[in-house]
Short mmCIF file of C-alpha atoms in Angstrom, two decimals:
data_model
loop_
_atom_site.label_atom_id
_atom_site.label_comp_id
_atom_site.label_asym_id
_atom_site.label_seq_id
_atom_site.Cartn_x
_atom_site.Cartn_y
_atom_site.Cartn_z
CA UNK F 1 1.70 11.31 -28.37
CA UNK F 2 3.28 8.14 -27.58
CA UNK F 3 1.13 4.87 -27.21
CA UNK F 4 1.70 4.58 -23.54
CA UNK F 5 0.59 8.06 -23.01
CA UNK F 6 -2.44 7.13 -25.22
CA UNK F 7 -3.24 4.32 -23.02
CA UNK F 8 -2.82 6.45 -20.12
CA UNK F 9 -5.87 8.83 -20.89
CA UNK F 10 -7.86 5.81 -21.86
CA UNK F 11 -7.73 4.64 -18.46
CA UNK F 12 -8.67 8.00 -17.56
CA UNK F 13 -12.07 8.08 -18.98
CA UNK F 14 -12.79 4.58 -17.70
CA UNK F 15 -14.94 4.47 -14.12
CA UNK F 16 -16.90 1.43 -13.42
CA UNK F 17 -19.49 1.56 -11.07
CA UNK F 18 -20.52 -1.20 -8.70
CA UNK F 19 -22.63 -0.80 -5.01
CA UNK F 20 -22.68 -3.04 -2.23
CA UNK F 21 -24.37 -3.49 1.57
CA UNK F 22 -22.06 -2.62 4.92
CA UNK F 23 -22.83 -6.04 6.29
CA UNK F 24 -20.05 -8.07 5.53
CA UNK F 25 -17.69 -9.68 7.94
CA UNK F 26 -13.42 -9.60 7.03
CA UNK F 27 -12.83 -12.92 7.13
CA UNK F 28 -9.65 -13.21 5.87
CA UNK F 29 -6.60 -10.25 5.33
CA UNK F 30 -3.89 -9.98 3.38
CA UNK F 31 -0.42 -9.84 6.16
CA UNK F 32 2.73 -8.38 4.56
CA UNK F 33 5.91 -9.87 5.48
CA UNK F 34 8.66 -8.24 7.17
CA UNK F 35 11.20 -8.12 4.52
CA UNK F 36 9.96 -7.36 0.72
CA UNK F 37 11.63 -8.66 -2.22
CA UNK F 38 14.38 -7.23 -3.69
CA UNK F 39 15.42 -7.08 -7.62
CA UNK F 40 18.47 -5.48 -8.78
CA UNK F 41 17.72 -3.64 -12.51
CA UNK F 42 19.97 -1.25 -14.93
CA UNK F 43 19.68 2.22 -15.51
CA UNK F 44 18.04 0.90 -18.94
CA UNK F 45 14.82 -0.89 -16.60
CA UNK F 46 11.86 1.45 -15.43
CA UNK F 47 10.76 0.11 -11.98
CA UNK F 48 6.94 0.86 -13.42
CA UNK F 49 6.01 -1.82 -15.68
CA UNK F 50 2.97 -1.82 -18.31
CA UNK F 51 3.05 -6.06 -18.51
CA UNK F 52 4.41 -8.98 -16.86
CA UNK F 53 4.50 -12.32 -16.06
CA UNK F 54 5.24 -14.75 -13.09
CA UNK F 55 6.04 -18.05 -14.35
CA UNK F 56 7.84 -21.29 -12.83
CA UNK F 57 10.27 -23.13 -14.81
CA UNK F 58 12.27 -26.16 -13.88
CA UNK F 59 11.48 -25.84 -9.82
CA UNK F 60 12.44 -22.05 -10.17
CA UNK F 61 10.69 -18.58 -9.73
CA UNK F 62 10.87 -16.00 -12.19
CA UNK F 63 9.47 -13.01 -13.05
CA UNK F 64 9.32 -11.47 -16.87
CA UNK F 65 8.74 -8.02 -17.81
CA UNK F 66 8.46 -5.69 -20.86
CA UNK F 67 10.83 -2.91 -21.06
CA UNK F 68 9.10 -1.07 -23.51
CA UNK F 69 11.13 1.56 -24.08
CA UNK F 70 14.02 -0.69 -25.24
CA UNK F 71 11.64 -3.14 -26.88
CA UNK F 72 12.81 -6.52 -25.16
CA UNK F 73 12.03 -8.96 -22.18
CA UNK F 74 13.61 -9.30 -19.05
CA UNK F 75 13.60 -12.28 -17.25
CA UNK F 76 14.41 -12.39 -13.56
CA UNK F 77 14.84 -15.31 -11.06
CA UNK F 78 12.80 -14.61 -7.74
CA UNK F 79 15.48 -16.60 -5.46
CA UNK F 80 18.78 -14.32 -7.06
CA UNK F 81 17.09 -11.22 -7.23
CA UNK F 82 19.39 -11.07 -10.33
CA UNK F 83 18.57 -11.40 -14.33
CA UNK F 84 18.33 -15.18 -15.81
CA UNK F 85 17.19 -14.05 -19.48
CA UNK F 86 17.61 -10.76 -21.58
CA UNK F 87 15.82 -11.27 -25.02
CA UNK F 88 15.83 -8.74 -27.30
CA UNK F 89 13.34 -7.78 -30.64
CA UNK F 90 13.73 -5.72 -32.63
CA UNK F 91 11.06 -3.37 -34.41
CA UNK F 92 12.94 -1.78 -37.16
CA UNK F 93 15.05 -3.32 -40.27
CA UNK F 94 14.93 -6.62 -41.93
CA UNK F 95 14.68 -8.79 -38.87
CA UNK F 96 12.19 -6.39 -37.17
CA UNK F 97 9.28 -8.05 -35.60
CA UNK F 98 7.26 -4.59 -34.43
CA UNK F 99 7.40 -3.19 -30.81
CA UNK F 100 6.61 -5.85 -27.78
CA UNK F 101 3.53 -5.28 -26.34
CA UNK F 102 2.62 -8.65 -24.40
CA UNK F 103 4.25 -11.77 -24.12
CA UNK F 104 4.13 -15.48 -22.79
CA UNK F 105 6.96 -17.41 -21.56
CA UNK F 106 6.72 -20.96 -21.78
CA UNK F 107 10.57 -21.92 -21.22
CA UNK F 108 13.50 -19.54 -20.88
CA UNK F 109 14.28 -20.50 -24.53
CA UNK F 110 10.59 -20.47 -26.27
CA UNK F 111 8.28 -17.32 -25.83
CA UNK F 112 5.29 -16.40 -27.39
CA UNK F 113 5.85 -12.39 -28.41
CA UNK F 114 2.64 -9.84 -29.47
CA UNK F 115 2.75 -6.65 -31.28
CA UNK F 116 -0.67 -5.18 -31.19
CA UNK F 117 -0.02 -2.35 -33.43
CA UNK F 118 0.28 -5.06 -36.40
CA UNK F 119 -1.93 -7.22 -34.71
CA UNK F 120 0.57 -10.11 -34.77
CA UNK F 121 1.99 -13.06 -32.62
CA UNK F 122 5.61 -14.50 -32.79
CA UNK F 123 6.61 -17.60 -31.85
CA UNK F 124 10.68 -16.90 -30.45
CA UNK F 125 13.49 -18.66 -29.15
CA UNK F 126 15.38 -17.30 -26.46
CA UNK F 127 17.66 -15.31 -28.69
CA UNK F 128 14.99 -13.17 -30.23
CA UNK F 129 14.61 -14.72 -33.53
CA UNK F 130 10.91 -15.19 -34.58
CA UNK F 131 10.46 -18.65 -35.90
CA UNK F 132 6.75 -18.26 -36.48
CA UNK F 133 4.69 -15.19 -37.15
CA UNK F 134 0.71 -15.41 -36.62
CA UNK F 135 -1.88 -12.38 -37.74
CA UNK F 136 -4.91 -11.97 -35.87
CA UNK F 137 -6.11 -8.51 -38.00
CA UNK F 138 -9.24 -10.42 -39.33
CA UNK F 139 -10.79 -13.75 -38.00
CA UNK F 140 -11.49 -16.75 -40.34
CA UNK F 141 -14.55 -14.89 -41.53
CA UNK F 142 -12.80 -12.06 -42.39
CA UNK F 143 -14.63 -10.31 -40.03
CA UNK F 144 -11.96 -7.72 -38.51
CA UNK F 145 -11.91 -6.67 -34.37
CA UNK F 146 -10.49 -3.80 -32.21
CA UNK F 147 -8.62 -5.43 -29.31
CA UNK F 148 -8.57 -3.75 -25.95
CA UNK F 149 -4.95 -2.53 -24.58
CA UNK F 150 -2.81 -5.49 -23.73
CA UNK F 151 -2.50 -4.48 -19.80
CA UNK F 152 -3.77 -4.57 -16.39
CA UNK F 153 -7.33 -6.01 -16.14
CA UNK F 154 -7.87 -6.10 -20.31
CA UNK F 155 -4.82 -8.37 -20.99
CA UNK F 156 -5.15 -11.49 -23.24
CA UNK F 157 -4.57 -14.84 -21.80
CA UNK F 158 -2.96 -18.00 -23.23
CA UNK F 159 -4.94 -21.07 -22.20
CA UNK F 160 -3.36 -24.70 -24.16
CA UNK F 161 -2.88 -23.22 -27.70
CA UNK F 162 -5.24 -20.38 -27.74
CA UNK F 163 -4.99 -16.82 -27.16
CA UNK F 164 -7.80 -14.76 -26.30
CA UNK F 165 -8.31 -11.52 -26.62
CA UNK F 166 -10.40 -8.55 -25.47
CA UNK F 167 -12.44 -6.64 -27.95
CA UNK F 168 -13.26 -2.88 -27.52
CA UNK F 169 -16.23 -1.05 -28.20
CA UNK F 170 -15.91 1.93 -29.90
CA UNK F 171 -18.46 4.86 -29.68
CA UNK F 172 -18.22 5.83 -33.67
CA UNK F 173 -21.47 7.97 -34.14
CA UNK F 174 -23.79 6.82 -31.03
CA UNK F 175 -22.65 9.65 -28.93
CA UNK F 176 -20.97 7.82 -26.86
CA UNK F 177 -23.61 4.80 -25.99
CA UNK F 178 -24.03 1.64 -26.92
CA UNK F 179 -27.02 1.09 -29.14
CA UNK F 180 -28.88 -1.97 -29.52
CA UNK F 181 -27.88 -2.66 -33.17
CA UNK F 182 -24.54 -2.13 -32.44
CA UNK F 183 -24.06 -4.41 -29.49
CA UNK F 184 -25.86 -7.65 -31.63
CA UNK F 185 -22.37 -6.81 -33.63
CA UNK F 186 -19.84 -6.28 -30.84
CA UNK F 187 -18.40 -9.75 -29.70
CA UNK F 188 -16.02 -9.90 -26.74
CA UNK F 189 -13.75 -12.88 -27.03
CA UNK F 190 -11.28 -13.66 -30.08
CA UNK F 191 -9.61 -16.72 -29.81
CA UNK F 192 -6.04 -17.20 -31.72
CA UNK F 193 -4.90 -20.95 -32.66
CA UNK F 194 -1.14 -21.09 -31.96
CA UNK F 195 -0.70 -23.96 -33.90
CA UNK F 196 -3.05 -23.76 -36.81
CA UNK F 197 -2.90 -20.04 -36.85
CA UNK F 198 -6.92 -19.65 -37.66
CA UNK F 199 -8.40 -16.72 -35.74
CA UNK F 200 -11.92 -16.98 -34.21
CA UNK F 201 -14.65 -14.79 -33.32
CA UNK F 202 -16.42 -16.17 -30.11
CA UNK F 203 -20.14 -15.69 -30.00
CA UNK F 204 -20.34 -13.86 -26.91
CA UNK F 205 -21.71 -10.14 -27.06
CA UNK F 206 -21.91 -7.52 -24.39
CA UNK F 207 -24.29 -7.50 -21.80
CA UNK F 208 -27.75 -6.04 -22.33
CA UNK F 209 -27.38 -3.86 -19.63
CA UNK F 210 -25.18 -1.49 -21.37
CA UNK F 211 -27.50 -1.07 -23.83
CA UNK F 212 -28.01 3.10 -23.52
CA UNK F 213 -25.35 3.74 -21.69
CA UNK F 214 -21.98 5.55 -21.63
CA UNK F 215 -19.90 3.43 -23.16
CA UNK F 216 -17.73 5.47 -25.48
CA UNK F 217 -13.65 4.56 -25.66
CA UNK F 218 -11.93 1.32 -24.62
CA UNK F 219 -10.95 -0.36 -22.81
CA UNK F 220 -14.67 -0.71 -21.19
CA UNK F 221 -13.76 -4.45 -19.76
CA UNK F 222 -11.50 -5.68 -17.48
CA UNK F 223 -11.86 -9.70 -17.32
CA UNK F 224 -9.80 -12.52 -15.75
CA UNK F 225 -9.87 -15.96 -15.84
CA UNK F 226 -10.25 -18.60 -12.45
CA UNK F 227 -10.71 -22.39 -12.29
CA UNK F 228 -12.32 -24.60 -15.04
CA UNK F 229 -11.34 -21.79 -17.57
CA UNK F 230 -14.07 -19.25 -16.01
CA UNK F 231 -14.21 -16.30 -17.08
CA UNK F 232 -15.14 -12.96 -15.31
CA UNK F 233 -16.09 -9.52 -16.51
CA UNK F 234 -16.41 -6.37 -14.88
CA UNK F 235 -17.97 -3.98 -17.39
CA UNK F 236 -17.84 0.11 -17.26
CA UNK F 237 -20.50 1.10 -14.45
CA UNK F 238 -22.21 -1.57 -14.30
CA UNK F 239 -23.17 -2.83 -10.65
CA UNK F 240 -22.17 -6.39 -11.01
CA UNK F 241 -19.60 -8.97 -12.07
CA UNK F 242 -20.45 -10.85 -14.86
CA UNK F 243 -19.55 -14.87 -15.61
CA UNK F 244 -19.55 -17.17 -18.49
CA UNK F 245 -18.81 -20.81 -18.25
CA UNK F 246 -18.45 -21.02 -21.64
CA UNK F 247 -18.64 -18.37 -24.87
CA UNK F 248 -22.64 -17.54 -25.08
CA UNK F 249 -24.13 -16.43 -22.28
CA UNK F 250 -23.23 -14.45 -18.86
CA UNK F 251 -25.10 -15.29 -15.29
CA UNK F 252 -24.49 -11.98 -13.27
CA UNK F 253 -23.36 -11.80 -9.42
CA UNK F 254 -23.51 -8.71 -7.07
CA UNK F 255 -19.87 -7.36 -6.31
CA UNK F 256 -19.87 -7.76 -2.44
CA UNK F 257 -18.06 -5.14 -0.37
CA UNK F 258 -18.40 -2.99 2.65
CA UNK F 259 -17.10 0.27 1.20
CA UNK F 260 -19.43 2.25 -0.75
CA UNK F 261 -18.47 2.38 -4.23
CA UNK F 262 -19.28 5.64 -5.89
CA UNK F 263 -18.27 5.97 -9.79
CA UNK F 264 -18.77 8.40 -12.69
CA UNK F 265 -21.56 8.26 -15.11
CA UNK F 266 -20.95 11.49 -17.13
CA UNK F 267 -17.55 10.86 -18.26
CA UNK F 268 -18.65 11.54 -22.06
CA UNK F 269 -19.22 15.72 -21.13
CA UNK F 270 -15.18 15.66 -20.58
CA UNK F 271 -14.21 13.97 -23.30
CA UNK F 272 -12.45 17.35 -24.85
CA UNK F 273 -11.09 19.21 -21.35
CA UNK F 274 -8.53 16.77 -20.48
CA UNK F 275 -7.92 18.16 -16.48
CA UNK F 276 -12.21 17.93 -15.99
CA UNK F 277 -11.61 14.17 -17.27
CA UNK F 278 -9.12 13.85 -14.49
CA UNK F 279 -10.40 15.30 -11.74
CA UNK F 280 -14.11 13.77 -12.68
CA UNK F 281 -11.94 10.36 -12.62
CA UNK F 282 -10.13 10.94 -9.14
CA UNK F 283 -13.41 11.76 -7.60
CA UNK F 284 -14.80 8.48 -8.17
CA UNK F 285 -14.19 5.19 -7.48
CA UNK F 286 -12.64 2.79 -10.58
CA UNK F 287 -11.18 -0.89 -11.19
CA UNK F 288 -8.03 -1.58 -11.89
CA UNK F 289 -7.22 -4.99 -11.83
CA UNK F 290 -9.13 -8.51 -11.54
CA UNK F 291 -6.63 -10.63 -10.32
CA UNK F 292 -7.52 -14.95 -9.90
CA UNK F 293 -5.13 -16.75 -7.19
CA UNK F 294 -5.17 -20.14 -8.86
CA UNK F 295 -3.07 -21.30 -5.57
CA UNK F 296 -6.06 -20.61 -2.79
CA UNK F 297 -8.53 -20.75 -5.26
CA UNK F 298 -10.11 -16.68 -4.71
CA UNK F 299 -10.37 -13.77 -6.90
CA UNK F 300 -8.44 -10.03 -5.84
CA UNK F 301 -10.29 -6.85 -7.33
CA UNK F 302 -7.94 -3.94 -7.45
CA UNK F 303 -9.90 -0.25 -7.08
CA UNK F 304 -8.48 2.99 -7.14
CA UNK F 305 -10.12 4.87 -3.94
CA UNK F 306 -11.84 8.21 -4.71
CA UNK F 307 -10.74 11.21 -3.60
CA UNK F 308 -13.76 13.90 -2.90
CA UNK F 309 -11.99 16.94 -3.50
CA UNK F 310 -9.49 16.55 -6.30
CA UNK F 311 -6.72 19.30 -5.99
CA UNK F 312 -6.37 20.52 -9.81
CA UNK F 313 -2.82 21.81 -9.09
CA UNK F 314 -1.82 18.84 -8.09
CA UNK F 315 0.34 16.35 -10.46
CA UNK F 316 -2.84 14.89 -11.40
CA UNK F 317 -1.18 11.93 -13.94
CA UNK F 318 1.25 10.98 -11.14
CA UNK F 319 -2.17 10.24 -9.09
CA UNK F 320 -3.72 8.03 -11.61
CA UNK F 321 -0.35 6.67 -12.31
CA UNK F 322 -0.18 5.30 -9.10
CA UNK F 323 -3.51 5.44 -7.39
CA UNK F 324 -4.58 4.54 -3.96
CA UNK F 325 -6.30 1.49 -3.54
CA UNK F 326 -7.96 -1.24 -1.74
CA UNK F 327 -8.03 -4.53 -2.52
CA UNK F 328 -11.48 -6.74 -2.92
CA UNK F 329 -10.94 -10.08 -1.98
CA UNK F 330 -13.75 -12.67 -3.22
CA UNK F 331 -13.24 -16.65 -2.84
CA UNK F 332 -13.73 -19.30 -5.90
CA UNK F 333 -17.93 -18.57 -5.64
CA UNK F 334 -17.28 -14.47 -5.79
CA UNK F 335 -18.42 -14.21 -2.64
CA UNK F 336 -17.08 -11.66 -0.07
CA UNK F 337 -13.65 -12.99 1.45
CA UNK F 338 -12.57 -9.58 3.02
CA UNK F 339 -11.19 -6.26 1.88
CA UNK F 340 -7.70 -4.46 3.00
CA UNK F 341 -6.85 -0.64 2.41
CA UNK F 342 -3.37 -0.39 2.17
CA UNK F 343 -1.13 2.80 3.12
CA UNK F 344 -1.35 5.57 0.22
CA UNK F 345 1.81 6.69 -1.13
CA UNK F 346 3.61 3.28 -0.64
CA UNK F 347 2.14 0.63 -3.76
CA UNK F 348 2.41 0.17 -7.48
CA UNK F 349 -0.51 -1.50 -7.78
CA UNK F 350 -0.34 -1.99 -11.32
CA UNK F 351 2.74 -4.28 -10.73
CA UNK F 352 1.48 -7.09 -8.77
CA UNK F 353 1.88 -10.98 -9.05
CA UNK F 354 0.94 -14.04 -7.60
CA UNK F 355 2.70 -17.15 -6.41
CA UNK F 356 2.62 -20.19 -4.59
CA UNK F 357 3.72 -17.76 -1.80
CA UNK F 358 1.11 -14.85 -1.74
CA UNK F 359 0.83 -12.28 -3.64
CA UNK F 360 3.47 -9.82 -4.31
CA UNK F 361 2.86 -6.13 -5.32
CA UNK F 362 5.40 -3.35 -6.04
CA UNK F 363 6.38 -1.02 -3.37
CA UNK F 364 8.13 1.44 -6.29
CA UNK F 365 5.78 4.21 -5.75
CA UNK F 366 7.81 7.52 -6.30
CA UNK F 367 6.47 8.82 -3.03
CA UNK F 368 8.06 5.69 -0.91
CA UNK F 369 10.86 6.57 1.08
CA UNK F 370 12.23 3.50 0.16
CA UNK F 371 11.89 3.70 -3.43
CA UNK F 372 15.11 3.61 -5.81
CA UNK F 373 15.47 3.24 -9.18
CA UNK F 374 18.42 0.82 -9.14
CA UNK F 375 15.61 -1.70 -7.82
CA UNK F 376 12.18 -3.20 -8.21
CA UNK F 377 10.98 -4.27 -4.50
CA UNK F 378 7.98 -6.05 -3.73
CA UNK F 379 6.24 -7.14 -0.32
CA UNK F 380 4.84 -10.55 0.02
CA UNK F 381 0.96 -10.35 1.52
CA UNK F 382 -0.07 -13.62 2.44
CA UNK F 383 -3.82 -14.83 2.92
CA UNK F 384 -4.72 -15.67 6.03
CA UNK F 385 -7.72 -16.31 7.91
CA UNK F 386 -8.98 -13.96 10.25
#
C-alpha cells in the first residue's frame, strides 16, 4: 500500500468531537467572487494536492505544490495562471535526496525540502541540488519522536530558522488509550534549527483530558499557528480548542458554533473492518483543517459534515476524499465570527490558501461540472461583514 493510501485510512479513523450552543449570531460570511481562478497544469499534475504553499516573492503571487507522484515542486504565479518554477528531486541514485513530502519556499531559487520517511531536511537551490542536508530522527538528547503526516491540519511550520513539528501518539499496548504514564512521555512540539542543525524536544505534553481515552493512531492533532507565534490545537474528541503562548502549558477555549457537532467515540471497535471504519467516520462530524488568516487577523476551521445514513455501496473513499464541509470562522480571540456551508459536490477543501485577497479553495471536485484535469481552479471568498 502506497504512503498516500496509508495516510488516507489514517484520516479515516480520526473524528474529533467538539459541542457548542445555537445562540450565535453570523456576523461575518465568506462571498465568492464571480470568476474563480484559473491555473493551466500538464497531464503529469494531479489537480488534488496533498501540500502546498502560497508565498509572495518580489511583489508577486505564487502558489507551490508537491507533485508527489513525480517527486518535484511546482511553482505557479497567481497573476499568469502559468508555471514560474519546476524543481525537480530526485529519490533514487547518487544524487537522490528521498521522496518530497513538505516543503518551504523562501525565494524561487532557495527552498527548504523534507522527506519524512528519512526524517530529513534539505536546504536546495532552485535547480534541485541539496546544498545542506539536516536529520531530525533523534533530538539532541537522543531521545527519538514519531512525527504526524506532513498535511492538512498536522503540517509543520517554519517560523525564523526553526521547524516544528507534530508528534504522534501511538497506541502500542494501551488498547488504544492514552495512559497516564505514557502521556508524561509524549511531547508535542519538536523544533529543528535550520542553521545549527540541533533538534529539540519542546516540553509540552498532551492534554490531561485525553488521559483514558481513544486515542489510538495518528495523526490525533491538527494545530495551526496565528499572531505572536500562537499556537492552537484541536485534539481527537475533545470538546475544546486548546492554546499555548509558549511550549508548557495549554489554557483551553470552547469551540463556538451553531451547528451541532456530533463525532465518534468508538472508532477503536473498527480498527480491523475497514468499510465499518468508513461508514462510522461519514456518520460523524470531523476536522479537517485549522486554517489562521494572518491578513484579517481570524482563524477558519474546516469540518467534514456528517452524513446520518452512510450508503455502504457508495464510493465511500471518494467521500472522504473530498468531503462536504462547512467552514468555522473564529476572529484573533477564537471567538465565534460566523459559519458558511458551502454547496456539496463543488470544493476540494483540502486545497485551500490564503492571501492578501481572501481565501481561495479548490473547486476540482470530480463531481463539479466544471472540473477538468487540464486545470486547477479556485474561487476567491472574501470576508465580509454581515
Amino acid at each position: 500500500m502506497s504512503r498516500i493510501s496509508i495516510f488516507c485510512l489514517l484520516i479515516i479513523v480520526h473524528p474529533l468531537a467538539c459541542k457548542g450552543p445555537s445562540e450565535y449570531k453570523n456576523r461575518f460570511a465568506l462571498e465568492p467572487v464571480a470568476k474563480p481562478l484559473e491555473i493551466s497544469i500538464s497531464r503529469q499534475t494531479k489537480n488534488f494536492v496533498f501540500y502546498s504553499q502560497y508565498v509572495r516573492i518580489d511583489g508577486h503571487d505564487y502558489i507551490g505544490i508537491l507533485n508527489y507522484d513525480h517527486n518535484r515542486i511546482e511553482i505557479y504565479n497567481l497573476k499568469t495562471g502559468q508555471i514560474a518554477k519546476m524543481v525537480q528531486f530526485h529519490h533514487e541514485g547518487p544524487e537522490a535526496f528521498g521522496r518530497v513530502s513538505n516543503f518551504f519556499i523562501e525565494t524561487l531559487d532557495s527552498l527548504f525540502v523534507d522527506c519524512d520517511h528519512e526524517m530529513a531536511v534539505g536546504i536546495s537551490d532552485g535547480s534541485g541540488n541539496i546544498v545542506t542536508r539536516l536529520s531530525y530522527k533523534s533530538d539532541i538528547t537522543g531521545r527519538r519522536f514519531v512525527p504526524t503526516p506532513p498535511w492538512v491540519g498536522s503540517r509543520p511550520y517554519k517560523i525564523g530558522n526553526k521547524i516544528y513539528y507534530l508528534q504522534s501518539y501511538m497506541y502500542g499496548d494501551s488498547n488504544g488509550q492514552l495512559t497516564e504514564e505514557r502521556r508524561n512521555e509524549t511531547y508535542l512540539n519538536v523544533a529543528l534549527n535550520t542553521e545549527t542543525g540541533e533538534c529539540i524536544t519542546l516540553p509540552l505534553i498532551y492534554p490531561e483530558e485525553m488521559v483514558g481515552g481513544e486515542v489510538w493512531k495518528s495523526p490525533n492533532v491538527m494545530r495551526t499557528i496565528g499572531r505572536d507565534g500562537l499556537f492552537v490545537y484541536h485534539f481527537w474528541n475533545l470538546p475544546e480548542l486548546f492554546v499555548s503562548d509558549g511550549y508548557h502549558s495549554f489554557r483551553k477555549l470552547p469551540v463556538e458554533s451553531n451547528y451541532r457537532l456530533k463525532f465518534s467515540q468508538d472508532s477503536y471497535k473498527y480498527r480491523y473492518d475497514l468499510t465499518g471504519s468508513l461508514m462510522n467516520t461519514l456518520s460523524h462530524d470531523m476536522i479537517r483543517d485549522i486554517l489562521y488568516d494572518e491578513y484579517r487577523d481570524c482563524f477558519y476551521l474546516f469540518y467534514m459534515k456528517r452524513n446520518e445514513n452512510p450508503n455502504p455501496e457508495s464510493n465511500m473513499f471518494l467521500k472522504m476524499q473530498y468531503p462536504d464541509c462547512f467552514i468555522l470562522i473564529l476572529d484573533k480571540d477564537l471567538k465565534h465570527m460566523g459559519e458558511v456551508f458551502l454547496p456539496d459536490n463543488t470544493y476540494s477543501f483540502q486545497f485551500s490558501f490564503i492571501t492578501p485577497e481572501g481565501l481561495y479553495i479548490s473547486e476540482d471536485h470530480p463531481n463539479n461540472p466544471d472540473f477538468e484535469e487540464d486545470f486547477m481552479r479556485f474561487r476567491l471568498f472574501k470576508l465580509e461583514k454581515q
